[in-house]
Coordinates of C-alpha atoms in Angstrom, one line a residue:
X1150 CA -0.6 38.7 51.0
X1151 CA 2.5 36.7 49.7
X1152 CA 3.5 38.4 46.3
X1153 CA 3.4 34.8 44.7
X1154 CA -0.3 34.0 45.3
X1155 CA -1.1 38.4 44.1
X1156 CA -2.1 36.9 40.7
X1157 CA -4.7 34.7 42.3
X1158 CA -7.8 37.6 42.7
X1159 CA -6.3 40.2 40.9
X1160 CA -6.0 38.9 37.2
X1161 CA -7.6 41.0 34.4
X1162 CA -6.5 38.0 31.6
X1163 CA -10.0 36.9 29.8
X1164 CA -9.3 37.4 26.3
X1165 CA -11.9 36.4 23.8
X1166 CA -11.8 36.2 20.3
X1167 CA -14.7 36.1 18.1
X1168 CA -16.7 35.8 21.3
X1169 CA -16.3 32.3 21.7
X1170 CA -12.5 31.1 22.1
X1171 CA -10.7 31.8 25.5
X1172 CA -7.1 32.7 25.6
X1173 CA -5.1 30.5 27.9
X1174 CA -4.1 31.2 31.1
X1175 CA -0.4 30.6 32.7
X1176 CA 0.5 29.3 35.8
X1177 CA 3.8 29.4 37.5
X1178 CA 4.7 27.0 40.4
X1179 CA 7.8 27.6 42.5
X1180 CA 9.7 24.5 43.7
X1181 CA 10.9 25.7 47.1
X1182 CA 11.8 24.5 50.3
X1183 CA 10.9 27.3 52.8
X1184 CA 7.3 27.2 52.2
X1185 CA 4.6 26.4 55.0
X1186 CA 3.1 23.3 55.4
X1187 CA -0.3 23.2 54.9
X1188 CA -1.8 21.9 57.9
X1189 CA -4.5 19.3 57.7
X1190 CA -6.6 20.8 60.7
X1191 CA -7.4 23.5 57.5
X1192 CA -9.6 20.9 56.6
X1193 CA -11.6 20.5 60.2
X1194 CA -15.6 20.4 61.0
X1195 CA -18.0 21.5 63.1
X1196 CA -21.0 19.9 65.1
X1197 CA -23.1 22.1 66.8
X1198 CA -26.3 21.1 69.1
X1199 CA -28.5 22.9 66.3
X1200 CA -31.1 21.3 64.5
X1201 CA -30.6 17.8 63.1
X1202 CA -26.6 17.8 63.5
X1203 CA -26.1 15.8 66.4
X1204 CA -29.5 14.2 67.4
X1205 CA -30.8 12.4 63.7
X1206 CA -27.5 13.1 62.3
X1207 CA -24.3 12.2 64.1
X1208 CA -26.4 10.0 67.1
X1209 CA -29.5 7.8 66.5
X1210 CA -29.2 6.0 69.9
X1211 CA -28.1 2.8 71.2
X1212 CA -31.5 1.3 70.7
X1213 CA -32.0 2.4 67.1
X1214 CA -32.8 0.2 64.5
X1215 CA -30.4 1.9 62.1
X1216 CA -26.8 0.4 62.3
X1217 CA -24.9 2.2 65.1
X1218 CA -22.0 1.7 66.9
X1219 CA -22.6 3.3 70.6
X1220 CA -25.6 5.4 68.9
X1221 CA -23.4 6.9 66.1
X1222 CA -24.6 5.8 63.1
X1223 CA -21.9 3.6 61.0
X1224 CA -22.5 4.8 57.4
X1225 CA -21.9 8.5 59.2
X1226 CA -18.1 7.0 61.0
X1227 CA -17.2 5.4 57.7
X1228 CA -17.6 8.5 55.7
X1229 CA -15.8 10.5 58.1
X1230 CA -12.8 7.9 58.5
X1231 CA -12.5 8.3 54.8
X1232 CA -12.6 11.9 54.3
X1233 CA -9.8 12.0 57.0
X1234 CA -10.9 14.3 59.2
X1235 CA -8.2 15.8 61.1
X1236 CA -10.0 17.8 63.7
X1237 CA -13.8 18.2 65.0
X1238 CA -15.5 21.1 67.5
X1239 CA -18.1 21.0 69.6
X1240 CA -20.9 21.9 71.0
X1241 CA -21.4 25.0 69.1
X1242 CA -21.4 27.7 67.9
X1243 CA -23.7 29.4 69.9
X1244 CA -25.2 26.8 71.8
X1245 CA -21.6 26.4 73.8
X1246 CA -22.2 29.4 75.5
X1247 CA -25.3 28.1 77.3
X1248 CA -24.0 24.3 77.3
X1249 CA -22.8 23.4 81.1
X1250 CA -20.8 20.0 80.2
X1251 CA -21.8 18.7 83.9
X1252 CA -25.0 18.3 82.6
X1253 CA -24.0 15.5 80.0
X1254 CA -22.3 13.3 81.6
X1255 CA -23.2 10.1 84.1
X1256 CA -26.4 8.0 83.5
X1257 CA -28.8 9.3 80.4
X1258 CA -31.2 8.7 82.3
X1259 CA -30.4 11.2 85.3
X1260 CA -29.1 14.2 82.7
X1261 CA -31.0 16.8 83.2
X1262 CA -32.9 18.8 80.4
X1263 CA -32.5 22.2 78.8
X1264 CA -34.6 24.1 76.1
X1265 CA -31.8 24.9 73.3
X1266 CA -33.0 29.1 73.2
X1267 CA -30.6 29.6 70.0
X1268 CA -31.9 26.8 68.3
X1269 CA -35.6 25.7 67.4
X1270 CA -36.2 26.3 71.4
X1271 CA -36.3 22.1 71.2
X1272 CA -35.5 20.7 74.5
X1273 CA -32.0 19.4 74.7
X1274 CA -31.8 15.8 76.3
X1275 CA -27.7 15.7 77.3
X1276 CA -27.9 12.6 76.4
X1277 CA -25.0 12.9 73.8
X1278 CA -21.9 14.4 76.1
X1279 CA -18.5 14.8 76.5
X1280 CA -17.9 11.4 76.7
X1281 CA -19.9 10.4 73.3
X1282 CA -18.1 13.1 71.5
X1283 CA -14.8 12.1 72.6
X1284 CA -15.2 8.3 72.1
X1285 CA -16.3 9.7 68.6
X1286 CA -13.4 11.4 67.4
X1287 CA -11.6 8.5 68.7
X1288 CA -13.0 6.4 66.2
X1289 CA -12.4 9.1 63.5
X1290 CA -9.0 9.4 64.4
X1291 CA -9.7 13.3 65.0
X1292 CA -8.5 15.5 67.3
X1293 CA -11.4 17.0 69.0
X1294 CA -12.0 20.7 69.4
X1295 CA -14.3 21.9 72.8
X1296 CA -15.5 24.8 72.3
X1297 CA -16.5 26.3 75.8
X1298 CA -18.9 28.4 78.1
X1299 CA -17.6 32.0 78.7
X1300 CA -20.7 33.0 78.3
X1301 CA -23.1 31.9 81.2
X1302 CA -20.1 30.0 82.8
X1303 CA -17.5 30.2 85.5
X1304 CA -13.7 29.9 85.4
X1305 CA -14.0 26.5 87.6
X1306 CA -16.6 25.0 85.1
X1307 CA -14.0 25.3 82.5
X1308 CA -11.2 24.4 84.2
X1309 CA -13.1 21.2 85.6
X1310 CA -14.0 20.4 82.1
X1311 CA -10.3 20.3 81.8
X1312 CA -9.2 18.5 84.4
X1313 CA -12.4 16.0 83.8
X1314 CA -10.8 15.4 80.3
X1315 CA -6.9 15.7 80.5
X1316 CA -6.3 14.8 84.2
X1317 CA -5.6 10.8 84.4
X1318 CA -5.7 10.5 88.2
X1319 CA -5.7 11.8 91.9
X1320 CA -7.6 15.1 91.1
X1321 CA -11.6 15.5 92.1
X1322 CA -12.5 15.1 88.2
X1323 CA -10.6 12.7 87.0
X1324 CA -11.9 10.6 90.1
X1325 CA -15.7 11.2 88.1
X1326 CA -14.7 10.5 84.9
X1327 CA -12.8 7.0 86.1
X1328 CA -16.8 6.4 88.0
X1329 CA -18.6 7.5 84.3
X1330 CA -16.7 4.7 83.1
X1331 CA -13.3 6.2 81.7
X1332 CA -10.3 5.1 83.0
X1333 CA -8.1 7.0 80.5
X1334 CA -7.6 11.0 80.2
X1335 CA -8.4 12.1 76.7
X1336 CA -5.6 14.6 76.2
X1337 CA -7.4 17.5 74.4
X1338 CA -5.4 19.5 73.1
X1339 CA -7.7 22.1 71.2
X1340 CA -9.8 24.6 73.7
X1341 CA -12.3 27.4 72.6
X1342 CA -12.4 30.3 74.8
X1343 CA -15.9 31.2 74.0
X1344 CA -18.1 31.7 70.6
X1345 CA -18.9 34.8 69.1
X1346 CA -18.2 36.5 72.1
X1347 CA -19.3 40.1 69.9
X1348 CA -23.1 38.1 69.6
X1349 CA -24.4 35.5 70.8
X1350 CA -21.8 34.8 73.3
X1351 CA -22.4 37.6 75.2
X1352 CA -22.9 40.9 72.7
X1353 CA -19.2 42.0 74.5
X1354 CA -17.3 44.5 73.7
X1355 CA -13.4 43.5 72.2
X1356 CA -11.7 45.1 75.0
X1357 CA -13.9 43.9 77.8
X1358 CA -13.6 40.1 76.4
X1359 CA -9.6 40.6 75.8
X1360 CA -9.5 40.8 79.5
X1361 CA -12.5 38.1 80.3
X1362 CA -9.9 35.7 77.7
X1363 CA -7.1 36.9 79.7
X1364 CA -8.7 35.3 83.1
X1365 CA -9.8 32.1 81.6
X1366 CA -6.8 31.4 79.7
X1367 CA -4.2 32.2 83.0
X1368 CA -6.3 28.9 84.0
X1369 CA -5.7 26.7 82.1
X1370 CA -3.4 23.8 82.6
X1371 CA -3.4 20.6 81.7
X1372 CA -1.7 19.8 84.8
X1373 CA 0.6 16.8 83.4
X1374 CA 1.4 18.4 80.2
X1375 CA 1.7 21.6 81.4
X1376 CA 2.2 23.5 78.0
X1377 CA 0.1 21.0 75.2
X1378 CA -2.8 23.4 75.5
X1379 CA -3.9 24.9 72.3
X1380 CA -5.7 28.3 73.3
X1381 CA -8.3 29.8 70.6
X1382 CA -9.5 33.3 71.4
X1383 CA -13.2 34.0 69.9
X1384 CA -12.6 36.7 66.8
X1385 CA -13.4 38.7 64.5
X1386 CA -17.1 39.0 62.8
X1387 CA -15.8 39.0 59.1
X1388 CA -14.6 42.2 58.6
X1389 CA -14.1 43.4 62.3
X1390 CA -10.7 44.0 62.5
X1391 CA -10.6 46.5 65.2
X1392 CA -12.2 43.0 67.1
X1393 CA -8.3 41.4 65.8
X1394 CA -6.8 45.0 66.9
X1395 CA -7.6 44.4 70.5
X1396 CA -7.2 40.7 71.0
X1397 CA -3.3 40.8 69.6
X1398 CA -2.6 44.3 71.7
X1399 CA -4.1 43.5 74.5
X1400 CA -3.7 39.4 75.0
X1401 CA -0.3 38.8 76.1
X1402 CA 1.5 35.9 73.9
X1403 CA 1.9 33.7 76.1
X1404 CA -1.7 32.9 77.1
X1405 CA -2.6 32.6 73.8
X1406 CA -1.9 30.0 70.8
X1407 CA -4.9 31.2 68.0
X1408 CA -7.3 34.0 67.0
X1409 CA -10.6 32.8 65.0
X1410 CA -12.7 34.2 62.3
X1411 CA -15.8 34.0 61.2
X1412 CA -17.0 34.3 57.5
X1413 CA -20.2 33.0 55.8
X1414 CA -20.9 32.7 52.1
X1415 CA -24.4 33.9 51.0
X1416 CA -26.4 36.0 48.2
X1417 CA -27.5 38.8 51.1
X1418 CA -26.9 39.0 55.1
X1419 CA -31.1 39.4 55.5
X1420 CA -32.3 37.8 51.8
X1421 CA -30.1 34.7 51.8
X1422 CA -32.2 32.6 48.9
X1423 CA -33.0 28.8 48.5
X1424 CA -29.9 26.6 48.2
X1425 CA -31.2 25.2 45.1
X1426 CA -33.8 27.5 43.3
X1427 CA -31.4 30.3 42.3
X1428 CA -30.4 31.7 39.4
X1429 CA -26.9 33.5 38.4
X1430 CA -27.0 36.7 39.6
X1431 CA -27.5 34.8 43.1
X1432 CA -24.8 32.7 42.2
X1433 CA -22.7 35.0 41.2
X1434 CA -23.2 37.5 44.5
X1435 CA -22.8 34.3 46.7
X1436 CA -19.2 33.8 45.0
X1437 CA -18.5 37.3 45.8
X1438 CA -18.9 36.7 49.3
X1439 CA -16.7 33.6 49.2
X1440 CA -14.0 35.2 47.5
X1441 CA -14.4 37.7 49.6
X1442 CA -12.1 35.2 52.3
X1443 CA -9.0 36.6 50.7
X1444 CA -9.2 40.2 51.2
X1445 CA -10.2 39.0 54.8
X1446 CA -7.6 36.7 55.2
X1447 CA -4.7 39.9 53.9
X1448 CA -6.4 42.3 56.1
X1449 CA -6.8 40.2 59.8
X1450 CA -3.4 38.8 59.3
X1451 CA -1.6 42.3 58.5
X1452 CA -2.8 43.4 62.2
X1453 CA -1.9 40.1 63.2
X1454 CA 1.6 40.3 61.4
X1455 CA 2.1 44.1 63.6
X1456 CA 1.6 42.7 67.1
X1457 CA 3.2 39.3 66.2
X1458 CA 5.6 39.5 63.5
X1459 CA 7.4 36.0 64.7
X1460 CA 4.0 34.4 63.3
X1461 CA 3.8 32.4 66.6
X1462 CA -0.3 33.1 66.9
X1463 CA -2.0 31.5 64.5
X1464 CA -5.5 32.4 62.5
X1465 CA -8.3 30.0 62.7
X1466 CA -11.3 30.1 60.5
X1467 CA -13.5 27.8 62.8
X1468 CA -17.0 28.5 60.9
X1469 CA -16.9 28.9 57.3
X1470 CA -19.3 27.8 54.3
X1471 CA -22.4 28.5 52.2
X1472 CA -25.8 30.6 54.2
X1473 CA -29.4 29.8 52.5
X1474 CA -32.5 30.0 53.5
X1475 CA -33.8 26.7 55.0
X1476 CA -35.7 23.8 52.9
X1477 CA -39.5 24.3 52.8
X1478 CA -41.4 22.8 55.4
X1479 CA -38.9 22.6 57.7
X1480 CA -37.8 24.3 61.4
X1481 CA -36.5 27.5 60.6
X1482 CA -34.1 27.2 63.6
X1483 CA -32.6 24.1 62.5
X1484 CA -30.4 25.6 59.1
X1485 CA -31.3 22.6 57.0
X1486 CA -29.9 22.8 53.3
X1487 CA -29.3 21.0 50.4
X1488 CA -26.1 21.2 48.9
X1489 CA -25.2 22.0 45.1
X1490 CA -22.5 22.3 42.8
X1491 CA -22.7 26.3 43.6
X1492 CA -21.4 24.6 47.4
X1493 CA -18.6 22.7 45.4
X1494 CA -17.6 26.2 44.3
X1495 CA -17.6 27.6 47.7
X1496 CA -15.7 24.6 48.7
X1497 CA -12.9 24.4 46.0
X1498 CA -11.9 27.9 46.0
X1499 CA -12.0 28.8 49.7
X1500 CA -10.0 25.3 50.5
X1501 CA -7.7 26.9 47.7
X1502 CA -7.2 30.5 49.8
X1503 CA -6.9 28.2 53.0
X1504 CA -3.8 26.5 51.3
X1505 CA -2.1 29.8 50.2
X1506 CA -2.2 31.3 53.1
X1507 CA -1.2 28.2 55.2
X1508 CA 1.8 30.3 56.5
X1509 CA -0.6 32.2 58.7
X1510 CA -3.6 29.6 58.5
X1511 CA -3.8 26.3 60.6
X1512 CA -7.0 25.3 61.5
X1513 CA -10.5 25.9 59.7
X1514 CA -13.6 24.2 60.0
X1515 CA -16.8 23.7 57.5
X1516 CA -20.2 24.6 58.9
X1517 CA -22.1 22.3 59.7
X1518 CA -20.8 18.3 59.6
X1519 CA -24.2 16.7 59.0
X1520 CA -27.9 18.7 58.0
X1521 CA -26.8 22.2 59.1
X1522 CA -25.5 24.6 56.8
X1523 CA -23.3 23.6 54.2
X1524 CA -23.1 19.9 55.4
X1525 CA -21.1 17.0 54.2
X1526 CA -23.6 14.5 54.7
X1527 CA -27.3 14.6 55.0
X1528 CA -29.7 12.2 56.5
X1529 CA -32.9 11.3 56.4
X1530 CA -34.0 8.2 58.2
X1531 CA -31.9 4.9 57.7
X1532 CA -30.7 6.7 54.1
X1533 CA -27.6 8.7 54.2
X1534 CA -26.2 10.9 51.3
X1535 CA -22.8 12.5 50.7
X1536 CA -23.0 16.2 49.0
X1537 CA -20.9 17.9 46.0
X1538 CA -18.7 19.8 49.4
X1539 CA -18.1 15.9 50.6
X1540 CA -16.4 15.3 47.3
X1541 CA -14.4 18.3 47.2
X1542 CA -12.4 17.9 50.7
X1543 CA -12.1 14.1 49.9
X1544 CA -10.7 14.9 46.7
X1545 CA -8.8 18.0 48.3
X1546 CA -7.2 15.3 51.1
X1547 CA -3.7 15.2 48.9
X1548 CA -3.0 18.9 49.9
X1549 CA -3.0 17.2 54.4
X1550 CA 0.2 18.5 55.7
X1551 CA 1.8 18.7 52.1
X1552 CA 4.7 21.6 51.6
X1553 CA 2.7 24.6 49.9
X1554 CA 4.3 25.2 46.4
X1555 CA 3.6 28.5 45.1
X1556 CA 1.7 29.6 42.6
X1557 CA 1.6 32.9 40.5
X1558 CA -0.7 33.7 37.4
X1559 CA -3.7 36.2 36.5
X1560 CA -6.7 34.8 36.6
X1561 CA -9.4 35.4 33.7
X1562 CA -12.5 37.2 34.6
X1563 CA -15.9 35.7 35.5
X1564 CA -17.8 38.6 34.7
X1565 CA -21.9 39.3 35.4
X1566 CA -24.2 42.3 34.8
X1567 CA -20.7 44.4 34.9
X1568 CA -19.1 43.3 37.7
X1569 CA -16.1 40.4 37.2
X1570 CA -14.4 38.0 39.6
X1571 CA -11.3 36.0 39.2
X1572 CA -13.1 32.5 37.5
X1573 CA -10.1 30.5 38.5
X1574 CA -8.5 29.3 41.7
X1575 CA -5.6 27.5 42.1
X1576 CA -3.5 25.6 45.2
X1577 CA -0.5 23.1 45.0
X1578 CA 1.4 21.4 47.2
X1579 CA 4.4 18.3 47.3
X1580 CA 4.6 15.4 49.6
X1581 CA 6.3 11.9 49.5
X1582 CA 8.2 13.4 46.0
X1583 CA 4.3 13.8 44.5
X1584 CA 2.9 16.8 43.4
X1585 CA -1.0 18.0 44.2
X1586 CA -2.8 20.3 42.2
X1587 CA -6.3 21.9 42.9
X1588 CA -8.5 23.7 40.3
X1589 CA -11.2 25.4 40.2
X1590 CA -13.9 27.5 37.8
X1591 CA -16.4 29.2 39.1
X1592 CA -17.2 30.7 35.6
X1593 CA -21.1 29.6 34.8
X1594 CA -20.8 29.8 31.5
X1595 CA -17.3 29.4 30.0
X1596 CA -14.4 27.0 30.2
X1597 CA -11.2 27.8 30.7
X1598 CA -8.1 26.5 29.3
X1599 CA -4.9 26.6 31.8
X1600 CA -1.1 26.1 30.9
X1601 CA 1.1 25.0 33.8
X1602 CA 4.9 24.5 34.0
X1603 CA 5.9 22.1 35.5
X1604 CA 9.9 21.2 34.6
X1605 CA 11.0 22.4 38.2
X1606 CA 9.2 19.8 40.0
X1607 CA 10.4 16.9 37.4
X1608 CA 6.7 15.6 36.8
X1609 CA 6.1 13.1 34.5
X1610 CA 2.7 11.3 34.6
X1611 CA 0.0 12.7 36.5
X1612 CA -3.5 11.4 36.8
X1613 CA -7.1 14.1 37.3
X1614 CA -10.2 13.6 38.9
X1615 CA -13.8 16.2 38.2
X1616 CA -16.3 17.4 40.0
X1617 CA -19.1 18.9 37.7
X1618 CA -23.0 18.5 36.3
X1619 CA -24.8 20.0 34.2
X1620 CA -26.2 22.6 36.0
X1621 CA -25.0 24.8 39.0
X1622 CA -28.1 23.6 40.6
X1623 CA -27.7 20.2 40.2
X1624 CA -27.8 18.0 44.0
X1625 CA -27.8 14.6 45.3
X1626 CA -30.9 13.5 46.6
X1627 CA -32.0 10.4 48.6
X1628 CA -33.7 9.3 45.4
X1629 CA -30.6 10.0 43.4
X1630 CA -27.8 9.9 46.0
X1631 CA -24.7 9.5 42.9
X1632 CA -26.1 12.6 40.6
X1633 CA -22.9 14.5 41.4
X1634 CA -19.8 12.3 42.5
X1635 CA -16.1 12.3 41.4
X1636 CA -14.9 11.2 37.8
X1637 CA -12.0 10.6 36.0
X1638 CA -10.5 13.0 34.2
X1639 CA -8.4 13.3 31.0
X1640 CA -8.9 16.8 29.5
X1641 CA -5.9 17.5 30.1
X1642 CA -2.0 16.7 28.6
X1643 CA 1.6 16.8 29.6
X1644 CA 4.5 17.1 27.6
X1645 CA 7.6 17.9 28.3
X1646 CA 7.0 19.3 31.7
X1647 CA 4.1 21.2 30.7
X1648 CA 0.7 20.5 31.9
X1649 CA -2.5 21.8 29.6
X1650 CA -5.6 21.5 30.9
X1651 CA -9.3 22.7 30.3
X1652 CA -11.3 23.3 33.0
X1653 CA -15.2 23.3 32.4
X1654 CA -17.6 25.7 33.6
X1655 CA -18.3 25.5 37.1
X1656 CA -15.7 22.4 37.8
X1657 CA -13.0 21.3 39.9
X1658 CA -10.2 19.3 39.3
X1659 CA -7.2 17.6 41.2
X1660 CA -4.2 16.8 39.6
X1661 CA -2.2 14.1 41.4
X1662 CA 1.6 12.9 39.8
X1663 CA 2.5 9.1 39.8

């Protein structure tokens, strides 16, 4: 890890006296120019065929009565568009190793069905494909990001999803994408070379997939473009990092453009809790596991720095975000969740690590999009609502493809039953001669007072918004869909290029300059 961002997890600066006053904490922000840019695909999503995310979520149909705009509902698109969205994958996750894309496209009504085993063991319809994904992130403005079949597929299923896509005429494909009504290729540019390839994608071993990748990806062209593939190799199970060992020894660099990672956030692997009936020791272990992304982070890209010290392969953390048990009464197999301020948390401070370590970091995406996981949005008939994590990455949109500006400090403690973790979080960046700053406190108790210099980046008038409630537990619901939304803030003061602030418990703030 950068020596600048060491003071990030490893501060031991909580001082209290009389038990009730917290000493301030300083921050340090360099002003240089030879600092990453934090790309704005760190702020991607995911939309799996699981549960409720596409079909009910993302697609209602053409013929449904709620407002849609070629099946995808409109309130959905709008709320996208303005969280910015820079990149979306699909179709899993683990369904995209049993997804055959041949099987979703042409007329609806002549797609043939499939029982989704991974999932609820609900039938699969195909009748939201390649072509309604696509036109999606069009309207977005997203890039989109296929995830696809190593696992019960061929190498000329892929590479005809490729040419069906990318190739804009005189090849077999693009001759039955011009019949399925597209005319124009849609130049996709991000390609998953299988899911979970150590699970569900096929329970492989790291060596025998290194050399399965190293088939698929000697494939790949897109034909008129001959190098504007982007190749992601499926990685590492959280703390697998023989899994990163193999895939940087023995994938050759040139077939290769990115190396994922996987990492959920939850109180235990096999006792994951409800998402809104918990109480602070669950918080505080599901914080553990959050923070937990840094050490990851150091570790995966210290092998990766050995085999590839030129940083030309990037790491991509393409499923990240908070793990609970599902809400009562509904399909276990479908990973619906509500979404709390303890998700906020999750949010903030792992968007924070994201930004550090953009040197290394270029893509991520949230799981799930819409009623999986740690969703942005939930649905429930014609009503849509937008969660504490929607907030966050909305408010967090002023760090897309801004120049990183480092930051050093210790951090106080958050500290529980005897066990402490850093309570505060902190990313900044500059772009168009305006500063960013992201805070967060994941303390549940205590606020904390920060002190921030800011006379090397000339700042004179800066304006805040908050994310907070009144408990860690608090939610929007379809009854209530504002409880938790974005305020002003102004607990905070600058003077003479230094910026105070006081963050409450279990907040997060973004400091913007005029």
């Amino acid at each position: 890890m950068n020596k600048t961002f060491k003071g990030i997890f490893g501060g031991l600066a909580a001082i209290f006296f009389a038990g009730t006053v917290q000493a301030q904490t300083t921050v340090s922000i360099e002003n240089k120019e030879d600092t990453p840019v934090i790309s704005k695909h760190i702020y991607g999503h995911f939309a799996e065929h699981l549960g409720r995310s596409i079909y009910d979520g993302l697609y209602v149909g053409e013929d449904s009565p709620i407002p849609n705009t070629d099946g995808v509902r409109n309130d959905l698109i709008k709320a996208l568009r303005e969280l910015q969205i820079p990149n979306l994958r699909w179709p899993g996750g683990c369904f995209a190793d049993t997804y055959h894309w041949k099987d979703g496209i042409g007329p609806k009504e002549d797609r043939p069905t499939l029982v989704n085993a991974w999932w609820g063991g609900v039938t699969e319809n195909n009748s939201f494909g390649t072509h309604d994904f696509l036109n999606l992130c069009e309207k977005l403005g997203a890039e989109p990001y296929l995830a696809a079949n190593l696992g019960s597929g061929t190498v000329e299923e892929f590479t005809d999803w490729i040419q069906y896509v990318n190739h804009s005429e005189g090849s077999p494909m693009a001759k039955l994408r011009k019949e399925n009504g597209r005319e124009e290729p849609w130049n996709v540019k991000y390609w998953g070379v299988g899911n979970e390839m150590w699970g569900c994608g096929g329970n492989m071993t790291p060596e025998f997939y290194a050399n399965l990748y190293r088939q698929y990806a000697t494939f790949m062209t897109s034909w008129e473009n001959e190098n504007n593939l982007y190749r992601i190799a499926s990685g590492a199970n959280q703390d697998d990092y023989h899994w990163t060992e193999v895939l940087m020894r023995d994938i050759p660099k040139h077939l290769i453009e990115g190396v994922a990672l996987h990492s959920y956030s939850f109180v235990e692997w096999d006792k994951k809790g409800s998402a809104t009936d918990f109480n602070e020791e669950e918080y505080f272990s599901t914080m553990k596991t959050a923070l937990w992304m840094q050490e990851l982070i150091d570790k995966h890209t210290d092998i990766m720095d050995k085999y590839d010290p030129e940083n030309e392969i990037d790491l991509i953390v393409d499923e990240w975000g908070g793990w609970y048990e599902v809400e009562e009464g509904t399909n276990p197999g479908f990973l619906y969740q509500q979404n709390t301020m303890r998700d906020a948390m999750i949010a903030g401070a792992t968007l924070n690590i994201f930004n550090n370590e953009s040197e290394r970091v270029k893509m991520a995406n949230l799981a799930q999009t819409v009623n999986v996981l740690q969703a942005v949005a939930l649905t429930e008939g014609e009503n849509m609502l937008l969660t504490p994590t929607y907030h966050v990455m909305k408010m967090y949109t002023v760090h897309h493809d801004s120049q990183l500006l480092p930051v050093d400090f210790e951090s106080p403690d958050y500290t529980y039953n005897g066990e402490s973790l850093p309570a505060i979080s902190v990313s900044a960046s500059k772009k168009d001669g305006k500063v960013a700053i992201s805070l967060v406190n994941i303390d549940a108790k205590k606020e904390n007072k920060v002190k921030i210099n800011l006379e090397a980046l000339d700042v004179e008038n800066m304006t805040a918004t908050i994310l907070t409630s009144e408990k860690l537990q608090d939610h929007n619901t379809f009854e209530n869909t504002e409880k938790i939304s974005p305020e002003q803030f102004k607990d905070f003061k600058l003077r003479k290029g230094e910026l105070q602030v006081t963050l409450p418990p279990f907040s997060v703030v973004v400091l913007e300059s005029e």
